[in-house]
């Protein structure tokens, strides 16, 4: 598979009479965008154009998506959502690099015992460093739903509107020559096996309506699947993770999967990337857990993998599956490195892992999500006027969202992303 | 030009040059400028900081009158308006080390003066203070003074300037048992691939998340015969009487509850509820017996398989529990069970 990803850098987003991209400036015809993504479940759609440095706090953040358009070798940028589930990762895709569609909605209530959790992006100030979306040029969509929509229906509406908006915004660059072009291809593997063969294992979440991951429009299943790395980079994975904010991986994170990019960067030089194994990172019964872990290890062996990078979504119970995956991979002779967040309490004195196996001897920390930060007052809030109910999690956020308040990182969107997208690390001190 | 930092140095009577064991009863005193090992400290600090005062005290005086000694020392320290307090190095000298630990702790707590000391890891003062202040691990004997004083001086400068400390191995202090978030120079993904390449090549790998050491947990020996045993139910699944009378939190619970089931054969969903914040409660709320199988235990009791069911069950919420708190709950509940003559526990989770 051969994917060309052509980047059109965005250095500013603003309103304009017609949606277009010109020398880094993304202009958005807001009314036209609204028309293009109109959805029967959405009564009103606020559109806010936010650049880095704008003093604004986003609340009720759901997903973030990079604007893209499929130019050749496929039908759409989000197969299974905006087109048929044709295999992604081939041909040519154009992207607005440095831009993001951010979806915000106040979704209350619960489904399957889970509620949508508050997720905050501070665009400036001390908390800006925790979110990748303080550095992107954002088209923020705030949803107001038609009354009577159920919680899953509301979330489904945001997803389809989000991917349509991402395609709409990138459509103007479809026929333009791109300034930079990256090629992703697994050719160039060493014939003599002189370089270590590495597989990327990507457990994805499926836990009720508010915590899901879609592969080609269908929820991830308990049977592990082999993916080409290009598929994930090219829109095959759409996030539906509205659970604990700090852990989240957005659709943007899969489109720009930092582990795949880093493995590609060293592919053919220091290692041979052999594939991606996608599995479910929280399966319910011991039988399913073992079955999943053994199947992942089997696929890794069939790929001839010497080593595996193992990422994660969410935490808590899912970490049991993560440790089991690590154990089964290591027992199959596949040396494994894990990427995971820690829960070490606000003062960093607790044990950061819920459980541990001896094989998990190489773990990359993406930070302690219990650590607290103070967010300053801001002149402007987008997304809502009051914080979501926190479902009795510690440290109720009682403040009005434009005021200063203290919170654990858990409420900061993608602060401890377990795809290794950020630079946060917890260290002994 | 940057303001020169003011440093106060604490010593015992020996290092202050007063005398040996014969003068260990010497009271609290102070002298301007550096004394004894303070002279080396001043050299290492360089022009950025001045040891403005040396405070000292006899080992026995401190050991016999710790509160008085601390009060006098803190008054002297406060009056000198220091940016940093340094104590020792006390190596493996027990009385001196404990005094260093307590003076530092008190100065940091009460005067808000950052403090630092250097102690041998077996010094009784080491465990007293290493979680609250940076402690440079020192050799047992004073022969390693220069090697100890160098990181100590570096820490004095960092603390005085309010700079965040680097990791323990870089800045030369003993881990304080805490973890703090920092921004790494490289993304997690880059570090992960690098770590994997090291692991594959057989190069040494340092995990960024330490392998937890929960210590040994020795299970009680199995019961030879259940027929005489009183059995109790304990759960981390958060089943409580409706209304949650003890206010057990849904996550990171700070308390546990003890509820009577005397005379009950079943747990009615009208009377019992689940407050656990980490799983879908509806199934337990429909039938609390799914969490606490009282009906089955009553059958076993009637059939004579077990001696009896303890008249209380114990409940807390396990979600997000810090290990130290879980351990404390375990000890407290176990003590209560022992007192009640319980021999066996059915421990249910979620």
XYZ file of C-alpha atoms in Angstrom:
779
model
C 0.000 0.000 0.000
C 1.202 3.387 -0.983
C -0.211 6.561 0.550
C 0.696 10.093 -0.381
C -0.293 12.606 2.241
C -0.171 16.137 0.870
C -0.066 18.925 3.445
C -1.518 22.396 3.059
C -0.294 24.284 6.110
C -2.789 26.474 7.897
C -1.396 29.502 9.698
C -4.653 31.363 10.240
C -8.362 30.634 10.228
C -10.970 33.350 9.734
C -14.410 34.006 8.303
C -14.708 34.844 4.620
C -17.232 35.126 1.773
C -16.278 31.703 0.418
C -14.542 28.726 1.977
C -11.013 28.554 0.585
C -7.370 28.009 1.420
C -4.861 30.554 0.218
C -1.208 30.604 1.252
C -1.876 29.297 4.708
C -5.067 31.264 5.343
C -8.157 29.134 5.778
C -11.257 31.208 5.127
C -14.612 29.786 6.127
C -18.016 30.737 4.751
C -19.784 29.922 7.982
C -23.311 29.806 6.535
C -22.190 27.564 3.717
C -20.476 25.256 6.219
C -23.707 25.077 8.247
C -25.668 24.192 5.109
C -23.143 21.552 4.072
C -23.291 19.686 7.384
C -26.978 20.218 8.221
C -28.359 17.321 10.266
C -31.976 16.671 11.306
C -30.919 16.095 14.913
C -29.120 19.418 15.182
C -31.308 22.444 15.740
C -28.526 25.006 15.833
C -24.811 24.847 15.206
C -22.513 27.556 16.553
C -19.339 28.001 14.532
C -16.329 29.659 16.193
C -13.006 30.243 14.480
C -10.179 30.089 17.006
C -6.502 30.710 16.405
C -3.614 29.911 18.759
C -3.177 32.752 21.222
C -6.871 33.665 21.318
C -7.786 33.939 24.980
C -10.520 31.365 25.091
C -11.434 28.219 27.005
C -13.260 25.396 25.222
C -15.492 23.223 27.389
C -17.639 20.155 26.664
C -15.102 19.123 24.026
C -15.953 15.819 22.357
C -13.818 14.984 19.321
C -11.240 16.753 17.159
C -10.713 15.962 13.497
C -8.134 17.048 10.940
C -9.715 18.438 7.761
C -8.972 16.061 4.898
C -10.159 15.166 1.460
C -9.520 11.950 -0.450
C -8.148 12.846 -3.855
C -7.246 9.492 -5.396
C -7.334 5.808 -4.476
C -10.390 5.956 -2.283
C -13.897 7.291 -2.013
C -13.757 9.453 1.088
C -11.558 10.675 3.911
C -13.582 8.743 6.520
C -14.612 5.478 4.861
C -17.581 3.919 6.596
C -18.817 7.386 7.608
C -18.634 9.669 4.599
C -18.297 6.959 1.969
C -18.271 3.203 1.514
C -15.943 1.246 3.819
C -13.365 0.866 1.087
C -9.876 0.152 2.467
C -8.096 3.379 3.413
C -4.383 4.024 3.143
C -3.849 4.022 -0.595
C -3.639 6.791 -3.148
C -3.585 10.484 -2.368
C -5.089 12.380 0.558
C -4.935 16.140 1.028
C -4.865 17.576 4.541
C -5.071 20.986 6.146
C -2.037 20.663 8.378
C -2.300 22.640 11.591
C -6.081 22.903 11.451
C -8.725 21.004 13.399
C -12.461 20.707 13.611
C -13.362 20.656 17.315
C -16.744 19.331 18.384
C -18.370 20.612 21.573
C -21.738 19.750 23.038
C -23.380 19.638 26.424
C -24.442 16.007 26.550
C -26.036 15.080 29.861
C -27.421 11.895 31.316
C -25.843 8.495 31.121
C -25.933 5.352 29.062
C -24.711 1.911 30.105
C -23.607 3.403 33.417
C -21.330 5.979 31.827
C -21.803 9.700 31.359
C -19.967 12.060 29.043
C -17.144 13.610 31.051
C -16.120 17.241 31.081
C -13.223 17.992 28.742
C -11.464 21.344 28.678
C -9.007 22.941 26.263
C -7.368 26.143 27.443
C -6.150 27.934 24.352
C -3.716 30.140 26.301
C -2.133 30.218 29.734
C -0.497 27.534 31.834
C -2.861 24.717 30.787
C -2.453 25.298 27.051
C 0.599 23.036 26.982
C -1.520 20.044 27.927
C -3.605 20.078 24.755
C -2.449 19.739 21.163
C -5.477 21.798 20.146
C -4.189 24.991 21.707
C -1.641 24.972 18.884
C -4.011 24.238 15.995
C -6.224 26.646 14.046
C -9.661 25.504 15.025
C -13.116 25.468 13.541
C -15.131 24.870 16.692
C -18.639 23.509 16.256
C -21.006 23.795 19.230
C -24.097 21.607 18.929
C -27.635 22.383 20.065
C -29.764 19.301 19.561
C -33.380 18.923 18.633
C -35.307 18.098 21.837
C -36.030 14.443 22.400
C -32.790 13.071 20.978
C -31.332 10.274 23.126
C -27.768 10.445 24.355
C -26.453 7.977 21.717
C -28.345 9.877 19.020
C -26.815 13.178 20.097
C -23.316 11.717 20.034
C -23.914 10.046 16.662
C -25.034 13.397 15.248
C -21.822 15.094 16.380
C -19.730 12.370 14.763
C -21.309 12.546 11.338
C -21.417 16.359 11.338
C -17.774 16.410 12.463
C -16.394 14.233 9.678
C -18.533 16.019 7.088
C -17.205 19.376 8.283
C -13.652 18.030 8.053
C -14.197 17.003 4.434
C -16.018 20.253 3.622
C -13.131 22.403 4.900
C -10.512 20.466 2.938
C -12.532 20.298 -0.283
C -11.080 23.593 -1.635
C -7.554 22.115 -1.684
C -8.616 19.025 -3.635
C -7.289 20.351 -6.947
C -4.422 22.441 -5.635
C -0.798 21.341 -5.865
C 0.443 20.632 -2.382
C 3.491 22.335 -0.909
C 4.694 19.208 0.921
C 4.126 15.560 0.201
C 4.852 12.629 2.499
C 4.911 9.036 1.285
C 3.935 6.140 3.516
C 4.858 2.728 2.211
C 6.092 -0.419 3.923
C 8.436 -1.237 1.037
C 12.098 -1.279 1.895
C 11.982 -3.947 4.557
C 15.290 -5.718 4.883
C 15.351 -8.966 2.937
C 18.015 -10.440 5.187
C 16.241 -9.646 8.431
C 19.114 -7.461 9.577
C 16.767 -4.970 11.178
C 14.352 -5.810 13.999
C 10.779 -6.339 12.869
C 8.359 -4.207 14.850
C 4.594 -4.374 15.127
C 2.396 -1.699 16.591
C -0.397 -3.043 18.813
C -3.237 -0.592 19.234
C -5.946 -1.552 21.733
C -9.055 0.549 21.142
C -11.977 1.182 23.445
C -15.495 -0.154 23.205
C -17.449 0.407 26.399
C -21.037 1.521 25.939
C -22.314 4.492 23.991
C -20.008 7.162 25.395
C -16.773 5.323 24.918
C -16.120 3.790 21.539
C -13.846 3.552 18.594
C -15.089 3.034 15.057
C -13.217 1.124 12.366
C -14.715 1.906 8.957
C -17.949 2.973 10.628
C -18.296 -0.104 12.839
C -17.313 -0.436 16.486
C -14.087 -2.246 17.272
C -14.722 -5.891 18.178
C -13.132 -8.373 20.535
C -11.503 -10.233 17.655
C -8.105 -8.666 16.923
C -7.567 -7.426 13.364
C -4.524 -6.810 11.245
C -4.264 -3.268 9.857
C -1.837 -1.651 7.508
C -0.388 1.399 9.293
C -1.628 3.561 6.415
C -5.225 2.686 7.167
C -5.059 4.312 10.566
C -3.289 7.361 9.153
C -5.914 7.679 6.430
C -9.218 7.932 8.280
C -10.153 4.293 8.946
C -10.444 5.026 12.666
C -12.945 7.513 14.055
C -13.005 8.191 17.769
C -16.147 8.114 19.861
C -14.348 8.546 23.177
C -16.238 10.936 25.420
C -15.020 9.473 28.667
C -12.206 10.731 30.941
C -10.783 13.737 29.122
C -7.082 13.329 29.858
C -6.950 9.818 28.398
C -8.706 10.597 25.181
C -7.456 9.933 21.708
C -9.387 11.916 19.137
C -9.891 11.127 15.471
C -7.115 13.705 14.902
C -4.789 11.571 17.035
C -5.425 8.506 14.869
C -5.050 10.480 11.638
C -1.693 11.682 12.955
C -0.845 8.634 15.074
C 2.474 9.648 16.608
C 3.641 6.064 17.123
C 2.996 5.100 13.501
C 4.709 8.263 12.301
C 7.729 7.603 14.513
C 7.897 3.934 13.452
C 7.731 5.056 9.802
C 10.480 7.632 10.441
C 12.805 4.833 11.521
C 11.432 2.241 9.091
C 14.070 0.875 6.744
C 16.815 2.449 8.868
C 16.664 1.182 12.445
C 13.704 -1.170 12.199
C 11.211 -2.738 9.831
C 7.612 -1.832 10.556
C 5.526 -4.918 9.782
C 1.969 -3.880 10.606
C -0.602 -2.750 13.120
C -2.714 -5.068 15.229
C -5.964 -3.514 16.345
C -7.784 -5.068 19.275
C -10.204 -4.096 22.001
C -8.639 -2.727 25.157
C -11.362 -3.572 27.636
C -13.039 -6.901 27.168
C -15.351 -8.145 29.801
C -14.878 -11.816 30.568
C -11.644 -13.652 31.426
C -12.293 -15.942 28.450
C -12.478 -12.992 26.054
C -9.453 -11.321 27.625
C -7.291 -14.397 27.188
C -8.632 -15.052 23.711
C -7.859 -11.497 22.629
C -4.356 -11.490 24.129
C -3.454 -14.881 22.626
C -4.771 -13.824 19.205
C -2.741 -10.606 19.293
C 0.379 -12.573 20.189
C -0.363 -15.044 17.396
C -0.764 -12.284 14.798
C 2.483 -10.708 15.974
C 4.283 -14.023 15.559
C 2.761 -14.572 12.103
C 4.174 -11.173 11.161
C 7.565 -12.326 12.408
C 7.676 -9.467 14.887
C 10.673 -9.198 17.193
C 9.224 -6.275 19.074
C 5.981 -4.485 19.747
C 4.940 -1.026 20.803
C 1.721 -1.283 22.795
C -0.422 1.812 23.254
C -3.567 2.256 25.319
C -6.929 3.952 25.664
C -8.555 4.874 28.941
C -7.406 3.317 32.229
C -8.699 1.400 35.187
C -10.043 -2.001 34.209
C -8.564 -1.719 30.709
C -5.097 -1.822 32.213
C -5.747 -5.477 33.113
C -6.104 -6.189 29.392
C -3.024 -4.105 28.639
C -0.866 -6.055 31.087
C -2.215 -9.359 29.777
C -1.403 -8.300 26.202
C 2.125 -7.401 27.265
C 2.513 -10.739 29.020
C 1.275 -12.825 26.101
C 3.415 -10.887 23.611
C 6.529 -11.314 25.742
C 5.776 -15.002 26.250
C 5.532 -15.335 22.469
C 9.044 -13.877 22.229
C 7.953 -10.403 21.164
C 9.775 -7.752 23.197
C 7.268 -5.132 24.225
C 7.225 -1.481 25.260
C 4.059 0.011 26.748
C 2.793 3.573 26.583
C 0.499 4.476 29.452
C -0.701 7.120 31.858
C -0.337 6.936 35.613
C -2.835 7.428 38.419
C -0.494 8.393 41.233
C -2.767 10.703 43.264
C -2.637 14.499 43.344
C 0.629 14.621 45.283
C 2.234 11.857 43.223
C 2.700 9.534 46.192
C 0.445 6.663 45.126
C 1.407 3.686 43.004
C 0.663 4.847 39.462
C -0.286 1.428 38.091
C -3.365 -0.512 39.102
C -1.660 -3.769 38.416
C 1.530 -4.987 36.911
C 3.121 -8.057 35.386
C 6.869 -8.747 35.571
C 7.061 -8.716 31.753
C 6.074 -5.023 31.724
C 9.624 -3.852 32.305
C 9.664 -1.049 29.737
C 6.909 1.529 30.127
C 6.758 5.039 28.721
C 4.876 7.366 31.070
C 2.604 9.983 29.566
C 2.036 11.666 32.917
C 0.098 11.373 36.152
C -3.463 12.373 35.390
C -4.290 12.917 39.074
C -1.870 15.845 39.338
C -3.625 19.154 39.815
C -3.262 22.427 37.969
C -4.820 25.823 38.434
C -6.579 27.246 35.417
C -6.794 31.047 35.397
C -9.858 33.137 34.669
C -10.451 33.663 30.945
C -12.394 36.384 29.121
C -14.276 33.964 26.887
C -15.671 30.420 27.062
C -16.908 28.418 24.087
C -19.018 25.292 24.370
C -21.386 26.038 27.221
C -22.089 28.118 30.295
C -21.648 25.587 33.073
C -19.498 22.552 33.667
C -20.979 19.103 33.263
C -21.922 17.089 36.286
C -18.774 15.345 37.397
C -20.431 12.095 38.436
C -19.033 12.368 41.957
C -15.446 12.301 40.859
C -13.226 13.967 43.423
C -12.710 17.704 43.390
C -16.056 18.977 42.168
C -15.662 21.830 39.749
C -18.054 24.340 41.194
C -16.688 27.418 39.509
C -18.280 29.069 36.544
C -16.210 28.051 33.541
C -14.720 31.498 32.910
C -13.428 31.761 36.491
C -10.168 30.410 37.868
C -10.355 26.914 39.342
C -8.203 23.999 40.302
C -8.611 20.606 38.696
C -6.875 17.307 38.236
C -5.482 16.806 34.740
C -8.214 14.225 34.156
C -10.493 17.042 32.943
C -7.988 18.461 30.457
C -8.628 17.165 26.971
C -5.960 14.656 25.809
C -3.491 15.775 28.521
C -2.197 12.209 29.058
C -2.720 10.812 25.578
C -1.672 7.166 25.525
C -0.739 7.125 21.844
C 2.391 9.020 22.892
C 1.262 12.196 21.153
C 2.354 14.555 23.937
C 5.530 15.345 25.813
C 4.173 14.967 29.347
C 5.972 12.500 31.600
C 5.737 11.752 35.328
C 9.094 11.534 37.037
C 10.299 10.610 40.477
C 11.250 13.602 42.568
C 22.760 41.777 39.249
C 20.921 38.956 40.907
C 20.458 39.195 44.646
C 22.834 37.003 46.648
C 21.035 34.209 48.423
C 21.091 34.078 52.216
C 21.901 30.641 53.602
C 21.769 29.414 57.212
C 23.743 26.301 58.093
C 22.920 23.922 60.965
C 25.683 21.848 62.608
C 26.171 19.829 65.781
C 28.696 20.823 68.440
C 31.405 18.614 66.958
C 31.326 20.016 63.421
C 30.887 23.538 64.849
C 34.229 23.064 66.574
C 32.906 23.237 70.150
C 34.086 19.771 71.089
C 33.349 16.073 71.064
C 31.135 13.869 73.193
C 32.185 15.747 76.344
C 30.501 18.900 75.000
C 27.382 17.161 73.636
C 25.239 18.904 76.207
C 26.034 22.312 74.679
C 22.933 24.459 74.147
C 21.776 26.290 71.058
C 24.199 28.913 69.723
C 24.870 30.831 66.574
C 27.819 32.461 64.924
C 27.886 34.679 61.841
C 29.319 33.245 58.626
C 30.392 29.713 57.761
C 32.033 27.362 60.242
C 33.733 23.954 59.783
C 32.159 22.159 56.808
C 30.375 25.438 56.081
C 33.642 26.835 54.754
C 33.665 24.201 52.005
C 29.949 24.817 51.426
C 30.630 28.534 50.977
C 33.396 27.775 48.445
C 31.093 25.527 46.464
C 28.225 28.005 46.569
C 30.455 30.621 45.004
C 29.464 34.266 44.682
C 25.701 33.573 44.287
C 25.047 32.783 47.941
C 26.370 33.622 51.384
C 26.322 31.436 54.465
C 25.176 34.300 56.674
C 24.777 32.352 59.889
C 25.759 29.025 61.413
C 23.435 27.695 64.096
C 24.483 24.735 66.207
C 23.556 22.610 69.160
C 24.986 19.713 71.168
C 23.784 16.231 70.203
C 22.621 15.389 73.718
C 21.023 18.764 74.304
C 18.906 18.273 71.193
C 18.095 14.647 72.027
C 17.071 15.517 75.589
C 15.230 18.795 74.901
C 14.059 18.516 71.298
C 11.150 20.965 71.552
C 13.159 23.650 73.338
C 16.082 23.191 70.978
C 13.842 23.432 67.931
C 12.124 26.544 69.268
C 15.420 28.295 69.880
C 16.892 27.185 66.573
C 13.844 28.288 64.625
C 13.933 31.716 66.235
C 17.575 32.163 65.224
C 16.886 30.886 61.717
C 13.848 33.126 61.273
C 15.754 36.224 62.409
C 18.450 35.554 59.806
C 15.807 35.723 56.996
C 17.383 32.918 54.976
C 16.422 31.807 51.476
C 17.570 28.271 52.272
C 18.462 26.203 55.327
C 21.190 23.565 55.069
C 21.746 20.971 57.773
C 24.730 18.655 58.097
C 25.960 16.509 56.393
C 25.354 14.240 59.365
C 26.558 11.018 57.672
C 25.502 8.115 59.912
C 25.568 10.044 63.199
C 22.204 9.166 64.708
C 21.425 12.001 67.133
C 22.868 14.608 64.770
C 20.988 13.161 61.776
C 17.678 13.198 63.546
C 18.298 16.819 64.605
C 19.078 17.760 60.974
C 15.879 16.066 59.786
C 13.699 17.773 62.381
C 15.229 21.245 62.011
C 14.789 21.064 58.237
C 11.241 19.787 58.435
C 10.248 22.430 60.971
C 11.889 25.286 59.064
C 10.119 24.245 55.887
C 6.727 23.768 57.578
C 6.699 26.752 59.907
C 9.011 29.313 58.322
C 8.402 28.309 54.678
C 12.158 28.190 54.221
C 13.209 25.448 51.803
C 15.608 23.086 53.529
C 18.072 20.428 52.471
C 20.335 18.015 54.298
C 22.694 15.099 53.641
C 22.382 11.829 55.541
C 23.449 8.232 55.218
C 20.407 6.157 54.163
C 20.643 4.191 57.413
C 20.672 7.319 59.534
C 17.414 7.395 61.553
C 16.852 10.954 60.303
C 16.782 9.768 56.672
C 13.339 8.145 56.715
C 12.021 10.948 58.919
C 12.509 13.623 56.286
C 13.292 12.173 52.861
C 9.690 12.402 51.702
C 9.376 16.093 52.513
C 12.777 17.599 51.740
C 15.565 16.681 49.361
C 18.184 14.593 51.174
C 21.575 13.947 49.611
C 22.580 10.358 50.363
C 25.867 10.632 52.276
C 28.452 7.972 53.126
C 28.489 6.599 56.656
C 31.714 8.396 57.545
C 32.744 12.023 57.157
C 35.551 11.027 54.768
C 33.305 11.711 51.769
C 32.652 15.336 52.658
C 33.510 16.910 49.286
C 31.477 14.378 47.274
C 28.503 15.007 49.539
C 28.839 18.768 49.733
C 28.925 19.263 45.954
C 25.316 18.119 45.230
C 24.223 19.723 48.500
C 25.526 23.106 47.323
C 23.863 22.684 43.923
C 20.541 21.935 45.617
C 20.949 24.995 47.891
C 21.293 27.224 44.831
C 18.326 25.649 43.040
C 16.066 25.796 46.088
C 17.123 29.363 46.858
C 16.349 30.511 43.328
C 13.041 28.680 43.378
C 14.055 26.490 40.425
C 12.288 23.145 40.099
C 14.525 20.225 40.982
C 15.535 17.792 38.286
C 15.064 14.061 38.747
C 16.825 12.597 41.815
C 19.534 10.864 39.797
C 20.430 14.119 38.058
C 20.316 16.416 41.056
C 21.799 13.927 43.509
C 19.092 13.582 46.122
C 17.168 10.553 47.360
C 13.795 10.009 45.672
C 11.108 11.565 47.823
C 8.589 8.876 46.888
C 6.651 11.316 44.744
C 6.062 11.738 41.050
C 5.625 15.022 39.280
C 4.650 15.792 35.738
C 7.124 17.490 33.460
C 7.346 18.225 29.789
C 9.939 15.961 28.222
C 12.088 17.219 25.361
C 10.674 14.452 23.146
C 7.218 13.052 22.515
C 6.128 9.847 24.205
C 6.027 8.104 20.815
C 9.679 8.875 20.106
C 10.696 7.666 23.559
C 8.670 4.469 23.130
C 10.322 3.516 19.829
C 13.752 4.386 21.221
C 13.075 2.266 24.304
C 11.968 -0.656 22.133
C 15.095 -0.446 19.976
C 17.201 -0.474 23.151
C 15.294 -3.464 24.496
C 15.637 -5.337 21.183
C 19.375 -4.642 21.042
C 19.843 -5.840 24.625
C 20.892 -2.391 25.806
C 19.860 -1.444 29.352
C 16.358 -0.004 29.523
C 15.008 2.207 32.267
C 11.247 2.058 32.495
C 9.721 5.504 32.980
C 7.113 3.960 35.254
C 8.775 2.151 38.139
C 7.787 -1.413 38.837
C 5.563 -1.170 41.883
C 6.594 -2.940 45.040
C 3.547 -3.735 47.108
C 5.596 -5.724 49.618
C 4.795 -9.277 50.606
C 1.153 -10.087 51.281
C 1.104 -13.374 53.136
C -2.237 -15.144 52.917
C -3.674 -16.643 56.071
C -3.365 -20.445 56.212
C -6.418 -22.228 54.793
C -9.096 -23.378 57.179
C -9.101 -27.132 57.731
C -12.816 -27.192 58.396
C -15.465 -24.591 57.532
C -18.102 -26.194 59.709
C -17.030 -24.323 62.796
C -16.061 -21.112 60.999
C -17.863 -17.801 61.167
C -17.720 -16.218 57.723
C -17.982 -12.507 56.938
C -18.643 -10.678 53.684
C -16.368 -7.785 52.738
C -16.733 -5.897 49.479
C -15.032 -3.100 47.579
C -18.125 -2.973 45.390
C -19.857 -0.170 47.271
C -23.111 -1.819 48.402
C -24.586 0.300 51.214
C -27.967 0.869 52.825
C -30.128 3.107 50.666
C -29.321 6.728 51.485
C -25.638 5.871 51.998
C -25.627 6.798 55.725
C -21.813 6.952 55.971
C -21.443 9.019 52.798
C -19.016 6.586 51.158
C -17.663 8.302 48.074
C -18.138 6.840 44.572
C -14.424 7.093 43.850
C -11.354 7.359 46.048
C -13.449 6.525 49.076
C -12.079 7.881 52.345
C -14.117 5.543 54.558
C -15.660 2.115 54.886
C -18.968 1.099 56.411
C -20.194 -1.810 58.515
C -23.810 -2.832 58.118
C -25.944 -5.311 60.012
C -27.512 -8.242 58.196
C -28.632 -9.971 61.379
C -31.819 -11.895 60.725
C -31.811 -11.170 56.988
C -31.948 -13.949 54.397
C -31.694 -11.730 51.371
C -30.704 -8.205 50.342
C -33.659 -6.298 49.051
C -33.081 -3.709 46.325
C -35.520 -1.438 48.156
C -33.154 -1.239 51.110
C -29.684 -1.578 49.564
C -27.956 0.298 46.792
C -24.598 0.487 45.068
C -22.538 3.723 45.114
C -19.469 2.469 43.245
C -18.381 4.984 40.569
C -16.424 2.631 38.357
C -18.938 0.261 36.812
C -22.507 0.093 35.587
C -24.407 -0.246 38.868
C -27.769 -1.293 37.464
C -27.243 -5.044 37.828
C -26.223 -4.800 41.463
C -28.987 -2.297 42.128
C -31.507 -4.740 40.645
C -30.191 -7.587 42.792
C -27.663 -6.646 45.509
C -27.100 -10.387 46.041
C -24.940 -10.285 42.904
C -22.401 -8.389 44.990
C -23.066 -9.968 48.369
C -24.462 -13.513 48.008
C -26.183 -13.599 51.386
C -28.881 -16.025 50.171
C -26.294 -18.662 49.296
C -24.423 -18.151 52.563
C -27.649 -18.643 54.496
C -28.192 -21.925 52.618
C -24.673 -23.042 53.503
C -25.272 -22.033 57.087
C -28.488 -24.077 57.237
C -26.805 -27.021 55.560
C -24.019 -26.847 58.130
C -21.297 -26.306 55.536
C -20.205 -23.146 57.362
C -20.490 -22.384 61.033
C -22.281 -19.093 60.601
C -22.478 -15.740 58.849
C -21.083 -12.715 60.675
C -23.862 -10.297 61.561
C -22.215 -7.387 59.742
C -20.829 -6.971 56.266
C -18.150 -4.428 55.445
C -18.251 -2.225 52.389
C -16.207 0.443 50.665
C -15.605 1.629 47.106
C -12.461 0.325 45.476
C -12.459 2.623 42.434
C -9.327 4.782 42.330
C -8.286 3.803 45.853
C -4.749 4.875 46.717
C -2.756 1.831 47.816
C -1.891 3.295 51.226
C -5.542 3.962 52.003
C -6.617 0.499 50.813
C -3.982 -1.012 53.072
C -5.236 0.997 56.045
C -8.859 -0.021 55.373
C -7.734 -3.651 55.175
C -5.979 -3.434 58.527
C -8.916 -1.727 60.219
C -11.489 -4.163 58.869
C -9.278 -7.156 59.676
C -8.870 -5.955 63.278
C -12.641 -5.619 63.608
C -13.158 -9.104 62.161
C -10.605 -10.610 64.538
C -12.314 -8.970 67.484
C -15.626 -10.486 66.388
C -14.070 -13.948 66.100
C -14.485 -14.202 62.321
C -12.358 -16.961 60.743
C -13.098 -16.564 57.046
C -13.931 -13.742 54.649
C -15.675 -13.737 51.317
C -14.109 -10.709 49.623
C -16.000 -9.530 46.557
C -14.828 -6.978 44.043
C -16.451 -5.566 40.905
